[in-house]
Amino acid sequence: MTFGRIAVKAMVTAAVATALMGAGQAVAAGAGEPLDSYAGAGAWAYSHGTNGAVAIADTDGDSHAVYTLYDRKSSTGLRLDNHDGNGSTKYSGMDTTNYVRKVTACLNIQLNPDRCGLDDRPNDDR
């Protein structure tokens, strides 16, 4: 084998390895970044770790239920309610392949418009 053929094989091997590393990163983009949203002092929605589940915590004894609006990788417009009162947390089912991509915490204000916090999405620097 000549030096030229060895160099070409080395370059092709390096190019394939680089392409495979990039493909793995593209698949996991957005998974694994902590997502947090707050609605005043009463609601905290979050998804941490692998972003396989979302949680909604009631953090204030204000008589308002709380909920989160959230999106997953391949499903949008989901809602998880927590009516259990101050100090309680509800969790969605775990699905690391259809991971959570957005969370929004909301207070359920009876007979008035609900108050929601800001969305948190991957790569939004929040």
Coordinates of C-alpha atoms in Angstrom, one line a residue:
M1 CA 0.0 0.0 0.0
T2 CA 1.4 3.4 -0.9
F3 CA 1.5 6.4 1.3
G4 CA -1.2 8.1 -0.8
R5 CA -3.7 5.3 -0.3
I6 CA -3.0 5.2 3.5
A7 CA -3.6 8.9 3.8
V8 CA -6.9 8.6 1.8
K9 CA -8.1 5.8 4.1
A10 CA -7.2 7.8 7.2
M11 CA -9.1 10.9 5.9
V12 CA -12.2 8.8 5.0
T13 CA -12.2 7.1 8.4
A14 CA -11.9 10.5 10.1
A15 CA -14.7 12.0 8.0
V16 CA -17.0 9.1 8.8
A17 CA -16.3 9.3 12.5
T18 CA -16.9 13.0 12.5
A19 CA -20.2 12.6 10.7
L20 CA -21.4 9.9 13.1
M21 CA -20.6 12.2 16.1
G22 CA -22.6 15.0 14.6
A23 CA -25.5 12.7 13.9
G24 CA -25.6 11.6 17.5
Q25 CA -25.7 15.2 18.7
A26 CA -28.5 16.1 16.3
V27 CA -30.7 13.3 17.7
A28 CA -30.2 14.4 21.3
A29 CA -30.6 18.2 20.6
G30 CA -32.9 19.6 23.4
A31 CA -32.8 16.5 25.6
G32 CA -31.0 17.0 28.9
E33 CA -31.3 20.7 29.3
P34 CA -33.1 21.7 32.5
L35 CA -36.4 23.4 31.8
D36 CA -38.1 25.6 34.5
S37 CA -41.1 27.9 34.4
Y38 CA -42.7 29.8 37.3
A39 CA -46.1 31.5 37.7
G40 CA -45.7 33.9 40.6
A41 CA -45.0 32.3 43.9
G42 CA -47.6 29.5 43.4
A43 CA -46.6 27.3 40.5
W44 CA -43.3 25.7 39.3
A45 CA -43.2 23.5 36.2
Y46 CA -40.0 21.7 35.4
S47 CA -38.3 18.9 33.5
H48 CA -34.7 18.0 34.3
G49 CA -32.2 15.2 33.6
T50 CA -33.3 13.4 30.4
N51 CA -36.4 15.5 30.1
G52 CA -38.5 12.3 30.0
A53 CA -41.1 13.6 32.4
V54 CA -42.6 17.0 33.4
A55 CA -43.6 18.0 36.9
I56 CA -45.9 20.7 38.3
A57 CA -45.5 21.8 41.9
D58 CA -47.9 23.9 43.9
T59 CA -45.7 26.1 46.0
D60 CA -48.2 28.5 47.7
G61 CA -51.2 28.0 50.0
D62 CA -53.3 30.4 48.0
S63 CA -56.3 28.0 47.2
H64 CA -55.5 28.0 43.5
A65 CA -54.8 24.8 41.6
V66 CA -51.8 24.8 39.3
Y67 CA -51.1 23.2 35.9
T68 CA -48.4 23.1 33.2
L69 CA -48.8 23.4 29.5
Y70 CA -46.0 21.4 27.9
D71 CA -44.8 20.0 24.6
R72 CA -42.9 16.8 23.8
K73 CA -40.7 16.1 20.8
S74 CA -43.6 14.7 18.8
S75 CA -46.7 15.9 20.6
T76 CA -47.8 19.4 21.5
G77 CA -50.5 21.1 23.6
L78 CA -50.3 18.8 26.6
R79 CA -51.6 19.7 30.0
L80 CA -50.9 18.3 33.5
D81 CA -53.0 19.5 36.4
N82 CA -52.3 19.5 40.1
H83 CA -55.3 20.0 42.4
D84 CA -53.6 18.6 45.6
G85 CA -52.7 21.9 47.2
N86 CA -49.6 23.6 48.6
G87 CA -46.5 21.4 48.8
S88 CA -47.7 18.8 46.3
T89 CA -46.2 17.8 43.0
K90 CA -47.7 15.9 40.1
Y91 CA -45.6 14.1 37.5
S92 CA -46.3 13.0 33.9
G93 CA -45.4 9.6 32.5
M94 CA -41.7 9.0 31.6
D95 CA -40.8 8.9 28.0
T96 CA -37.1 9.7 27.1
T97 CA -37.6 9.1 23.4
N98 CA -40.5 11.6 23.2
Y99 CA -38.8 14.0 25.6
V100 CA -40.2 17.3 26.9
R101 CA -39.4 20.4 24.8
K102 CA -41.3 23.2 26.5
V103 CA -42.8 23.8 29.9
T104 CA -45.1 26.7 31.1
A105 CA -46.4 27.0 34.7
C106 CA -49.9 28.3 35.3
L107 CA -52.1 29.2 38.2
N108 CA -55.8 28.3 37.8
I109 CA -57.6 31.4 39.0
Q110 CA -61.3 30.7 39.5
L111 CA -63.6 33.0 37.5
N112 CA -60.7 35.1 36.2
P113 CA -58.0 34.7 33.6
D114 CA -55.3 32.2 34.6
R115 CA -51.8 33.5 35.2
C116 CA -49.0 31.7 33.4
G117 CA -45.2 32.2 33.6
L118 CA -42.8 32.3 30.7
D119 CA -42.2 29.3 28.5
D120 CA -38.9 27.5 28.9
R121 CA -37.5 25.7 25.8
P122 CA -34.1 24.2 25.1
N123 CA -31.4 26.6 23.9
D124 CA -33.4 29.8 24.9
D125 CA -30.7 30.8 27.4
R126 CA -33.3 30.9 30.3

